[in-house]
Each structure stands twice: as structure tokens, then as C-alpha cells.
Amino acid sequence: MLRVLLLTLSVVAIAHAELCKPDAQNAFKVRLSIKTALGDNAYAWDANEEYLFKAMVAFAMRRYSSKSTTQISNVLLCNVTDRVSFWFVVTDSSKNVTTVPGSEVEAAIRLNRNRINSAFLLSDKTLQFLKITSTLSPPVEPSTPVWLIVFGVVLCLIVAGIVFLIVAGIQQRKKRNKESTERENLEEKGEVTVTVENGIPCEALDLKAGHINGVFAADDERFTSL
Amino acid sequence: MEKSRPLWDNPLQFVFACISYAVGLGNVWRFPYLCQMYGGGGFLIPYFIMLIAEGMPLLYLELAVGQRMRQGSIGAWKIISPYLCGVGVASVIVSFFLSMYYNVINAWAFWYLFHSFQEPLPWATCPLNSNRTGYEEECEKTSTTQYFWYRQTLNISPSLEASGSVQWEQALCLTLAWLVVYLCILRGTESTGKVVYVTASLPYCVLIIYLIRGLTLHGAVNGLVYMFTPKLEQLSNPKTWISAATQIFFSLGLGFGSLIAFASYNEPSNNCERHAIIVSLINSTTSIFASIVTFSIYGFKATFNYESCISKVILLLMNAFDLEEGSLTADNLSEMKDYLMATHPQEYAQLSPQLKNCSLEAELDTAVQGTGLAFIIYSEAIKNMEVPQLYSVLYFVMLLMLGIGSMLGNTAAILTPLTDSRVIAARFPKEVISGVVCFINCVIGLIFTMEAGNYWFDIFNDYAATLSLLLIVLVETIAVCYIYGIRRFEKDLQTMIGRKPNWYWKVMWAFASPLLIISLFIFYLTDYILTGTLQYQAWDATQGQLVTKDYPGYALAVIGLLVAASTMCIPLGALVTFIRKRLKRESVPTVA
């Protein structure tokens, strides 16, 4: 009895070793970067975590196909390294000693990637299934690009400024023309005296404080010292 | 009643206008490159010598001419000698070429500014490819910032011949840029005078903010130490001195007629000598200040890239040899590499082509200038800072202020002669003249928004102004010193300012500056002749980098036309005046 038990156990172990080894058919390599993702809160990878992993893969297989009856014992892990990386393979419970095709496993994992990631507090980058590419989420695109909105605002401001300045200029010119005709009329009547210097009215000249002309500044040197 | 010439409200507006014009993009994107290439801190020696030998004297000359003659460039040179009207026309033509292509830079700055209001910044990540399994191929080969510049901003074609279509986004930004310029020059000195308060001072505020931010960035000191350590052996390289002279010359914006235009709106008694010294010193100091900021940004970027490179190598080794996380660090990397090479020679040999040798020196050595520095390198550094949107907005607003400030000077150079000429000014108000000039420039500028537009931009940037300006300023200096006469000029200055220029100015005007310009001119000509065919850098999308190509025939023809259009005006102007005088003399009968 004991011998039969030992024999079946060894057969199963050898079969498992046959099924799960690096680069085996339908086997996938997984790589975790726990310290990179969690820093000081990183947990250690031990047998319990491996159990959780097997459970998640079984869960993914069951969710993917309702017919599936994958058990935790169907998921085999091997070659666990310090990195933390390992190979896993899913055996078929109905047929003995065969593995579930890789495409099914891939599809199942792809579908449930989010759930698997969150179970380990990791992300697509830190929990890598080396042969399974993840679908990258596209960036959020608003309906009108943001830059057009800002462009529109600035454009409206500038055009408003231009229109304002042009209209103000036209009004100023009209006022000036009216003033000059009025002044001409008054000048003909001789009523307005406009102080004029060399044909230029004093208002147009610059009436700021006088500038010191350096040639005349050195006044005290003109007189010979006693 | 004579209509008086519009004036600046106060001398400060004039100084700000000159500073706003002279301090432009060249201070930010050309000077740091030259500093890096030609000896770091040692480059300041030829730079200051050239400032004293040609920068200050030529600036004072142009300001004095403008202030004395109180006319734009065409009128001013006509007064100096009727045979020199061609010089003024040449200045206007060069300014016209410059304003055609320079505003495109403002359009690009607007584009980046509008795109800074997003999280994350659009040049921080690559877009996804069509089946969403990875990133766009072109973006993978090059960096995200280069991809954003070459593909999403310019949508550049692989060569000059493949013109492509006008990019409507860039065309919109260009139109906006021209509307902004129109708004600023609409009322002449009235509006320009107020705008230059902002365009002159805002860049300094942003530079100070960036200086503080830049110096506190991780790795900034690496950049500063590397760049500013003087490599005095470069002083024996003639190219160092030529680059210093060229940089001073073009940085001050001499020869375009803008300085003459600005000075013509001065009061006749304005002390332009003091202002010339102030403006040239501020211009040079700003260059140095901007290069401190740029070098700290370089240092940050280089350190960041170096550390990413090291992390990538560590990750690669960890994954290949299934080592525990944290066992490989930057410090023990070289020892671990030797250990792995010894223990697993075959696998290591397989891996070695992918293991790049990360070197901080190599990262710091990448010297970039021009639009590459302003739009690619800076945006790369900004995306790695905290609150990148804020720094991005500040930076591109600063670029806009610098660009618009220079555009104000350029358009003033074109408009002042037009508004001075009684033929045009009598019929149309200045708003209409400014509007027409802006409109024509905008329409021609649409060429630079096509897919091959950046190649045409490079042609204009490299050839439209260089030789012509040297010739124009040479003729100007010789005209004032020898045709107008330096004694007459001295007397004019005495009337205006109150004292004669001292021997330093006279020596520089009469001998040093013309000699320097002649040697620069000879150097450029020989350089063009010796290089043979002219080449340009084209973007290759398949490789994700720039490749060198030869210019096609018609591009060379355009280059020749650009140079000829302005330089030929000088002799043509003299010839036309000569013929006109001959005809007048013959038609007027001699009075007995």
C-alpha cells in the first residue's frame, strides 16, 4: 500500500517536472518586481504568495470559460528565482498529464489582468507575463483639443484689442479734424491766439523740463579765477 | 501747420525698446552653444573684447545717425549722401526677409504654450500605435520631445523637395502671431512704447525664476561645472574669435535699420552715448545670465538621462540573470558586471550589445543650438520637473516676449521709412500701412508652415541676413567716417549731446570696427567657397534622426537671390542716383 502510494507520488512528481520547465510547451514565465513597486512596504515572496498566484490563475481560467473546472492543483509553478521570477503551466483536469493550450491561458490572463494585478498590489509593469503583451490604455482625449480652446480665447482678446484701437484712432482723427477746422474758422475771425513757434504750435512741442546742454554747463570755468 | 514727429513718452521707453529688440532668441539659444563649443568660461574673453571693439561703437553709430537725421533708414542715409540711398533700401529688404521668417518662431512658441495646459504634457509620452500594443514606431526610435517637435508640431517631410501641404494648425498660430504684432505696432510709438515695458522686463522675471529653479535641480551643478571650466586652449582657435565677433554683431541687431528707426523717434538732445553703452552691456549680461540658466538645465537633463541609462542597464542585467532586486545598484554596477562576465561568459556576451556604456560626459557633450535647444532640450527638461505645466507656460511666454520684442524692431525698420515717405504716408493712415505689411508677411510666411517649411526656415535663417548685414554695416561705417566726415559727425554729436566723442569712439569707428567687419566678411566668403555644395539637415522618420542632404538647384538659386536682393541695392542705388543727377544736369540749361 505504502509502496503504491510512493510510486504514484513519484509518477505525478516526474510528470509535473516534465510539464513545467523553462521553455516548455504552453508554459509562461512570470517576473515580479515587488521592491520596485512597493519600496518599504514590499512583502516577501513565499509559499503563501505562490498559493495565491495559483488561485488567481485558476480563477482566471474559470472566469474565461464557464466550462473550465481548473483547480489550484492544476497550476504548476517551477524554477522560482531570487529575482522573483518563475515558470507556470496549467494542466487539464479532465485529460491526464496534458497542459491547457497556451492561447487559452493567454486569453484568460488578458481578460483578468486587472484582478490579478490588484491581488498582488502590482501593475502591468511590475507583474510581467513575458509572452503576454498588455493592451495599453489610450490617453484621455477631450472632445475639443485643449489647445484650440486656449487659442480661441487668446485670439478673441487680440482681435478685440485691435478693433478697439482702430476705432479709437478713427474717433481721435475725426475729433482732431473737427478741432482744426474750428480753429481755422476762429483764426480767420482773429479770436483765438495760438502761440506758434517757428510754425509749430507750442502744444505740439515737448513741454518737459529743460535739458542741460553740456556745452554751456561748465559756466564757472568761463570766468578766469582770481 | 507742420505735423510733429511722434516721440517716445520718455527716454526709458527708448531704452526698453532697444533692449527688447536686441535681447532676443539668439541670447538664449546661440550664446550657450558658442560658450560650450569654444572653451566654456574662456569664451568670455574674446566676447568682451569684441563687445568693446565692435559692439558698442557700431551701436552708438547707428543710434546717433538715427537721432540726428530723425528719419528711417532710407531717409537717414539719403541725408548723409544721396548716393547711399541704396543702403537704406538694402536694410529695409533685409528686415523684410527677417520678419517673414522670424514670426514663425513666435507661432511655434504659441503652439507649445497652448499645449502646456494639459496633464500630462503632450511631449512627455509617446502616442500609442494603431493596435494599441505599444508606442508609435517613430517615437520609439527617437525621444518623445523630438517626436513632438518633428512630427506633431512641424509634421516635417523627409526632404526639401517634398513640400507637402500647409499645416492648418501652424497656419492658425502664425496668423495669431501676426495679429499680436499688428496690435503692438498699430499706433506707432504710442502703442509700441507701452508694449516694450512688458516685452523687455518679463523675460528677466522668468529668467530669474528659472535661475532659482534651475540651480536647485538635481544635477544642475554638473552642467555648470562642465561648461564654465575654461578651456583656454580654444583661444588659439581662430573660429573662437570669429564666432565671438559674429555673435556680438548679430546679437545687437545692427544694420537692419531698426535701431535707426527707434532712435529717430528720440528727442534731439537724448544722450544716446549713455544709452548705447547701457543697451550693449545689458545685452551681453543677459546672454551670460541666460547661459547660466541653460547650463543648469543641461546639467539636470544630462544627469537625468545618465541615471535612467544606469537604471536600464541594471534592469537588463537583473532580468537576464534573475538576480534579487536591490542587489545591483549604481555603485556596485561595474564590479557586478565583471563578476557576471567571469561567471556566465556566454550569456554575458550575448547581452553585451544591449549594454550601453552610460557616461555623464557624453550626455553633457551633446551641444545643441537654435530651435533644437529652445524647443527640444528645454521641453525635455521641463517634463521631468515638478508642476511641469507651470514651468512650461512661463518658459514659452518668455520665448514669446523675446520674439515679439525683436519683431517690433523689425517691423519698425520696415514701417518707419514707409511712413516717412510723403508719397505713401499722405494717402494712407499708418494703421492701413502696418496692416498691409503684416498681411503680406503673413501670407508669405505660410510657406514656412508647409511640411518642408522648416527647411526653408533654415535657408532664410542662415543666408538671408548674414552676408548682407556685414556689407551694409561696413558701408555705413565707412560712409559716416569718410564720406560724411568724422569731424562733421563729431560736431553733430556735440550739438545733440553736449560733448564730443572721445578718442576711443573715433578710433573704433575709423579703424577697428571696419577692419573687423572686413575680416568677418572675408572669412564667410572663403568658408562658403571652400565648402562647395551647401548642405542641410533633414529628418529621417525611419531612423529617427537627422541626416545630411544636399540642397537642390532651385534652393541654391533662392539662396543666391536672397543675398543678391539686398546687397545689389547698394551699388544700384548709387548708380540710379548718379544717372538721375546726370539727367538733371543735362536737362537744366546752364545759366549764363
Short mmCIF file of C-alpha atoms in Angstrom, two decimals, chain B residues 200-539:
data_model
loop_
_atom_site.label_atom_id
_atom_site.label_comp_id
_atom_site.label_asym_id
_atom_site.label_seq_id
_atom_site.Cartn_x
_atom_site.Cartn_y
_atom_site.Cartn_z
CA ALA B 200 11.66 93.97 -22.08
CA SER B 201 11.07 93.17 -18.42
CA LEU B 202 9.03 89.95 -18.42
CA PRO B 203 11.83 87.75 -19.83
CA TYR B 204 14.06 88.82 -16.94
CA CYS B 205 11.45 87.82 -14.38
CA VAL B 206 11.12 84.41 -16.00
CA LEU B 207 14.89 84.01 -16.25
CA ILE B 208 15.26 84.76 -12.54
CA ILE B 209 12.57 82.19 -11.69
CA TYR B 210 14.30 79.67 -13.93
CA LEU B 211 17.68 80.51 -12.41
CA ILE B 212 16.40 79.74 -8.93
CA ARG B 213 14.60 76.60 -10.15
CA GLY B 214 17.48 75.56 -12.35
CA LEU B 215 20.15 75.87 -9.65
CA THR B 216 18.07 73.79 -7.24
CA LEU B 217 17.57 70.96 -9.72
CA HIS B 218 19.33 67.67 -9.13
CA GLY B 219 22.46 67.54 -11.24
CA ALA B 220 22.48 71.20 -12.28
CA VAL B 221 25.91 71.70 -10.78
CA ASN B 222 27.35 69.08 -13.14
CA GLY B 223 26.30 71.19 -16.08
CA LEU B 224 27.61 74.43 -14.64
CA VAL B 225 30.98 72.99 -13.68
CA TYR B 226 31.45 71.26 -17.02
CA MET B 227 30.53 74.24 -19.13
CA PHE B 228 32.21 77.01 -17.23
CA THR B 229 35.58 75.37 -16.67
CA PRO B 230 37.65 77.44 -19.06
CA LYS B 231 39.39 75.56 -21.81
CA LEU B 232 41.88 78.25 -22.63
CA GLU B 233 43.45 76.32 -25.50
CA GLN B 234 40.40 77.24 -27.56
CA LEU B 235 41.58 80.84 -27.56
CA SER B 236 44.18 79.92 -30.14
CA ASN B 237 41.45 78.66 -32.48
CA PRO B 238 40.56 81.48 -34.92
CA LYS B 239 36.97 80.22 -35.06
CA THR B 240 36.55 81.25 -31.43
CA TRP B 241 37.30 84.89 -32.21
CA ILE B 242 35.20 84.85 -35.36
CA SER B 243 32.24 83.35 -33.51
CA ALA B 244 32.57 85.96 -30.76
CA ALA B 245 32.62 88.77 -33.32
CA THR B 246 29.70 87.30 -35.25
CA GLN B 247 27.65 86.79 -32.11
CA ILE B 248 28.14 90.35 -30.89
CA PHE B 249 27.37 91.68 -34.33
CA PHE B 250 24.15 89.81 -34.92
CA SER B 251 23.00 89.84 -31.33
CA LEU B 252 22.78 93.64 -31.28
CA GLY B 253 20.73 93.67 -34.48
CA LEU B 254 22.95 96.13 -36.33
CA GLY B 255 22.28 97.03 -39.93
CA PHE B 256 18.58 96.21 -40.05
CA GLY B 257 17.57 99.82 -39.70
CA SER B 258 15.56 99.11 -36.55
CA LEU B 259 17.98 100.99 -34.31
CA ILE B 260 17.95 103.96 -36.66
CA ALA B 261 14.13 103.84 -36.67
CA PHE B 262 13.89 103.70 -32.88
CA ALA B 263 16.43 106.49 -32.43
CA SER B 264 14.63 108.70 -34.94
CA TYR B 265 11.73 108.95 -32.52
CA ASN B 266 14.03 110.36 -29.86
CA GLU B 267 14.30 113.93 -28.74
CA PRO B 268 17.30 115.50 -30.46
CA SER B 269 19.03 116.06 -27.12
CA ASN B 270 18.78 112.50 -25.91
CA ASN B 271 22.04 111.10 -24.55
CA CYS B 272 22.40 108.23 -26.98
CA GLU B 273 26.02 107.60 -25.97
CA ARG B 274 24.98 106.54 -22.50
CA HIS B 275 22.09 104.54 -23.90
CA ALA B 276 24.33 102.74 -26.38
CA ILE B 277 26.66 101.63 -23.58
CA ILE B 278 23.73 100.58 -21.37
CA VAL B 279 21.99 98.58 -24.10
CA SER B 280 25.10 96.73 -25.24
CA LEU B 281 26.13 95.87 -21.68
CA ILE B 282 22.64 94.67 -20.81
CA ASN B 283 22.55 92.57 -23.96
CA SER B 284 25.83 90.83 -23.15
CA THR B 285 24.96 90.36 -19.50
CA THR B 286 21.64 88.80 -20.49
CA SER B 287 23.49 86.35 -22.73
CA ILE B 288 25.67 85.23 -19.85
CA PHE B 289 22.71 85.08 -17.48
CA ALA B 290 20.72 83.01 -19.96
CA SER B 291 23.61 80.64 -20.44
CA ILE B 292 23.87 80.02 -16.68
CA VAL B 293 20.20 79.01 -16.76
CA THR B 294 20.74 76.91 -19.87
CA PHE B 295 23.77 75.11 -18.44
CA SER B 296 21.98 74.23 -15.23
CA ILE B 297 19.13 72.84 -17.34
CA TYR B 298 21.66 70.91 -19.44
CA GLY B 299 23.22 69.51 -16.27
CA PHE B 300 19.83 68.42 -14.96
CA LYS B 301 18.88 66.78 -18.24
CA ALA B 302 22.23 65.05 -18.62
CA THR B 303 22.17 63.73 -15.05
CA PHE B 304 18.59 62.54 -15.50
CA ASN B 305 19.43 60.72 -18.74
CA TYR B 306 22.58 59.25 -17.23
CA GLU B 307 20.68 57.89 -14.25
CA SER B 308 17.94 56.46 -16.49
CA CYS B 309 20.60 54.79 -18.59
CA ILE B 310 22.15 53.22 -15.48
CA SER B 311 18.70 52.02 -14.27
CA LYS B 312 18.04 50.46 -17.66
CA VAL B 313 21.34 48.58 -17.56
CA ILE B 314 20.63 47.38 -14.03
CA LEU B 315 17.16 46.17 -15.02
CA LEU B 316 18.52 44.37 -18.03
CA LEU B 317 21.16 42.55 -16.00
CA MET B 318 18.70 41.67 -13.23
CA ASN B 319 16.19 40.23 -15.66
CA ALA B 320 18.74 38.29 -17.64
CA PHE B 321 20.48 36.70 -14.67
CA ASP B 322 17.45 36.55 -12.32
CA LEU B 323 19.27 38.38 -9.57
CA GLU B 324 17.48 39.62 -6.50
CA GLU B 325 16.04 43.12 -6.65
CA GLY B 326 18.27 45.65 -4.98
CA SER B 327 21.42 43.58 -5.34
CA LEU B 328 22.58 45.73 -8.25
CA THR B 329 23.00 49.40 -7.55
CA ALA B 330 24.73 52.24 -9.36
CA ASP B 331 27.70 51.93 -7.00
CA ASN B 332 28.46 48.23 -7.38
CA LEU B 333 27.49 48.07 -11.06
CA SER B 334 30.97 47.84 -12.51
CA GLU B 335 32.11 45.16 -10.01
CA MET B 336 28.97 43.12 -10.59
CA LYS B 337 29.45 43.39 -14.36
CA ASP B 338 32.95 41.94 -14.05
CA TYR B 339 31.69 39.22 -11.74
CA LEU B 340 28.89 38.25 -14.14
CA MET B 341 31.27 38.32 -17.08
CA ALA B 342 33.51 35.89 -15.24
CA THR B 343 30.82 33.52 -14.02
CA HIS B 344 28.45 33.45 -17.04
CA PRO B 345 30.64 34.37 -20.04
CA GLN B 346 28.32 33.14 -22.80
CA GLU B 347 25.14 34.82 -21.62
CA TYR B 348 27.03 38.00 -20.85
CA ALA B 349 28.49 38.03 -24.35
CA GLN B 350 25.00 37.66 -25.78
CA LEU B 351 23.80 40.56 -23.71
CA SER B 352 26.71 42.97 -24.21
CA PRO B 353 25.49 44.68 -27.43
CA GLN B 354 22.47 45.90 -25.49
CA LEU B 355 24.51 47.10 -22.51
CA LYS B 356 25.22 50.73 -23.26
CA ASN B 357 28.14 52.40 -21.59
CA CYS B 358 26.49 55.18 -19.66
CA SER B 359 28.60 58.28 -19.45
CA LEU B 360 27.71 61.64 -17.94
CA GLU B 361 30.36 63.34 -20.07
CA ALA B 362 28.81 62.05 -23.28
CA GLU B 363 25.41 63.38 -22.24
CA LEU B 364 26.87 66.79 -21.38
CA ASP B 365 28.79 66.89 -24.64
CA THR B 366 25.71 66.97 -26.85
CA ALA B 367 25.82 70.61 -27.90
CA VAL B 368 22.65 71.94 -29.46
CA GLN B 369 21.71 75.36 -30.73
CA GLY B 370 18.79 77.04 -32.34
CA THR B 371 15.26 75.73 -32.40
CA GLY B 372 16.57 72.35 -31.23
CA LEU B 373 17.76 73.83 -27.96
CA ALA B 374 14.76 76.02 -27.37
CA PHE B 375 12.03 73.56 -28.22
CA ILE B 376 13.50 70.09 -27.74
CA ILE B 377 16.04 70.28 -24.95
CA TYR B 378 14.15 72.70 -22.74
CA SER B 379 10.86 70.82 -23.12
CA GLU B 380 12.70 67.61 -22.25
CA ALA B 381 14.00 69.17 -19.06
CA ILE B 382 10.62 70.72 -18.23
CA LYS B 383 8.71 67.45 -18.49
CA ASN B 384 10.88 65.99 -15.72
CA MET B 385 10.35 68.86 -13.28
CA GLU B 386 7.58 69.04 -10.70
CA VAL B 387 4.50 71.01 -11.79
CA PRO B 388 5.74 70.94 -15.39
CA GLN B 389 2.74 72.89 -16.70
CA LEU B 390 3.72 75.99 -14.73
CA TYR B 391 7.33 75.98 -15.89
CA SER B 392 6.28 75.22 -19.43
CA VAL B 393 3.89 78.17 -19.55
CA LEU B 394 6.48 80.51 -18.05
CA TYR B 395 9.17 79.40 -20.46
CA PHE B 396 7.11 79.73 -23.62
CA VAL B 397 5.71 83.09 -22.53
CA MET B 398 9.31 84.22 -22.14
CA LEU B 399 10.16 82.97 -25.65
CA LEU B 400 7.13 84.84 -26.95
CA MET B 401 8.16 88.07 -25.26
CA LEU B 402 11.68 87.80 -26.64
CA GLY B 403 10.38 87.03 -30.12
CA ILE B 404 7.74 89.74 -30.17
CA GLY B 405 10.23 92.29 -28.86
CA SER B 406 12.52 91.55 -31.78
CA MET B 407 9.60 91.59 -34.22
CA LEU B 408 8.65 95.09 -33.05
CA GLY B 409 12.10 96.27 -34.05
CA ASN B 410 11.94 94.52 -37.41
CA THR B 411 8.58 95.94 -38.33
CA ALA B 412 9.65 99.39 -37.15
CA ALA B 413 12.58 99.14 -39.57
CA ILE B 414 10.15 98.47 -42.44
CA LEU B 415 7.39 100.87 -41.43
CA THR B 416 9.41 103.94 -40.46
CA PRO B 417 10.78 104.54 -43.97
CA LEU B 418 7.30 103.91 -45.38
CA THR B 419 5.60 106.37 -43.05
CA ASP B 420 8.38 108.88 -43.59
CA SER B 421 7.96 108.90 -47.35
CA ARG B 422 5.38 111.52 -48.15
CA VAL B 423 4.19 109.64 -51.23
CA ILE B 424 2.69 106.80 -49.21
CA ALA B 425 2.03 108.46 -45.86
CA ALA B 426 -0.12 111.20 -47.35
CA ARG B 427 -2.53 108.77 -48.93
CA PHE B 428 -2.89 106.06 -46.27
CA PRO B 429 -3.09 106.30 -42.49
CA LYS B 430 -0.39 104.36 -40.65
CA GLU B 431 -2.86 101.73 -39.45
CA VAL B 432 -3.52 100.75 -43.05
CA ILE B 433 0.18 100.67 -43.98
CA SER B 434 1.00 98.50 -40.93
CA GLY B 435 -1.95 96.24 -41.75
CA VAL B 436 -0.86 95.74 -45.34
CA VAL B 437 2.73 94.95 -44.32
CA CYS B 438 1.59 92.43 -41.69
CA PHE B 439 -0.84 90.83 -44.13
CA ILE B 440 1.76 90.41 -46.90
CA ASN B 441 4.26 88.95 -44.43
CA CYS B 442 1.66 86.57 -43.03
CA VAL B 443 0.71 85.25 -46.45
CA ILE B 444 4.34 84.72 -47.48
CA GLY B 445 5.03 83.19 -44.07
CA LEU B 446 2.59 80.38 -44.85
CA ILE B 447 5.43 78.81 -46.83
CA PHE B 448 7.11 78.05 -43.52
CA THR B 449 4.05 76.21 -42.24
CA MET B 450 4.21 73.61 -45.00
CA GLU B 451 5.69 70.22 -44.32
CA ALA B 452 9.03 71.21 -45.78
CA GLY B 453 8.70 74.64 -44.16
CA ASN B 454 11.40 74.09 -41.56
CA TYR B 455 13.97 73.52 -44.31
CA TRP B 456 13.05 76.84 -45.93
CA PHE B 457 13.22 78.40 -42.47
CA ASP B 458 16.79 77.17 -42.12
CA ILE B 459 17.68 78.63 -45.50
CA PHE B 460 16.34 82.03 -44.52
CA ASN B 461 17.87 81.83 -41.06
CA ASP B 462 21.35 81.00 -42.37
CA TYR B 463 21.58 83.09 -45.51
CA ALA B 464 19.04 85.91 -45.65
CA ALA B 465 20.82 88.26 -43.33
CA THR B 466 24.42 87.18 -42.70
CA LEU B 467 26.46 88.46 -45.63
CA SER B 468 24.16 91.35 -46.46
CA LEU B 469 24.31 92.77 -42.95
CA LEU B 470 28.08 92.67 -42.85
CA LEU B 471 28.21 94.59 -46.09
CA ILE B 472 25.55 97.08 -45.01
CA VAL B 473 27.24 97.89 -41.71
CA LEU B 474 30.62 98.15 -43.40
CA VAL B 475 29.25 100.67 -45.90
CA GLU B 476 27.52 102.52 -43.06
CA THR B 477 30.70 102.85 -41.02
CA ILE B 478 32.81 103.92 -43.97
CA ALA B 479 30.11 106.36 -45.08
CA VAL B 480 29.90 108.07 -41.72
CA CYS B 481 33.64 108.17 -41.13
CA TYR B 482 34.95 109.01 -44.55
CA ILE B 483 32.12 110.32 -46.76
CA TYR B 484 30.14 112.33 -44.21
CA GLY B 485 33.35 113.04 -42.38
CA ILE B 486 34.17 112.24 -38.83
CA ARG B 487 34.62 115.90 -37.88
CA ARG B 488 31.16 116.78 -39.12
CA PHE B 489 29.76 113.82 -37.20
CA GLU B 490 31.62 114.93 -34.08
CA LYS B 491 30.05 118.36 -34.34
CA ASP B 492 26.59 116.86 -34.77
CA LEU B 493 27.10 114.78 -31.65
CA GLN B 494 28.26 117.82 -29.75
CA THR B 495 25.09 119.67 -30.76
CA MET B 496 22.95 116.77 -29.65
CA ILE B 497 24.60 115.52 -26.51
CA GLY B 498 26.79 118.40 -25.49
CA ARG B 499 30.21 116.88 -25.75
CA LYS B 500 32.44 115.47 -28.45
CA PRO B 501 33.06 111.71 -28.61
CA ASN B 502 36.41 110.83 -27.11
CA TRP B 503 39.32 109.14 -28.90
CA TYR B 504 38.07 105.60 -28.11
CA TRP B 505 34.95 106.05 -30.21
CA LYS B 506 36.78 107.71 -33.06
CA VAL B 507 39.48 105.06 -33.26
CA MET B 508 36.94 102.26 -33.21
CA TRP B 509 34.72 103.88 -35.85
CA ALA B 510 37.53 104.78 -38.18
CA PHE B 511 39.76 101.72 -37.93
CA ALA B 512 38.91 98.84 -35.62
CA SER B 513 35.30 98.13 -36.50
CA PRO B 514 35.66 98.36 -40.29
CA LEU B 515 38.73 96.11 -40.15
CA LEU B 516 36.87 93.55 -38.04
CA ILE B 517 33.89 93.57 -40.37
CA ILE B 518 36.10 93.17 -43.43
CA SER B 519 37.85 90.18 -41.86
CA LEU B 520 34.49 88.62 -40.93
CA PHE B 521 33.28 89.17 -44.47
CA ILE B 522 36.37 87.59 -45.99
CA PHE B 523 36.10 84.65 -43.61
CA TYR B 524 32.46 83.99 -44.52
CA LEU B 525 33.09 84.25 -48.24
CA THR B 526 36.03 81.85 -48.12
CA ASP B 527 34.04 79.50 -45.94
CA TYR B 528 31.18 79.38 -48.44
CA ILE B 529 33.52 78.96 -51.38
CA LEU B 530 35.59 76.23 -49.74
CA THR B 531 32.60 74.18 -48.56
CA GLY B 532 31.46 73.71 -52.14
CA THR B 533 27.90 72.44 -52.14
CA LEU B 534 25.71 73.68 -49.34
CA GLN B 535 24.04 71.01 -47.26
CA TYR B 536 21.19 70.83 -44.80
CA GLN B 537 19.94 68.53 -42.06
CA ALA B 538 16.81 66.58 -42.96
CA TRP B 539 14.75 64.49 -40.55
#
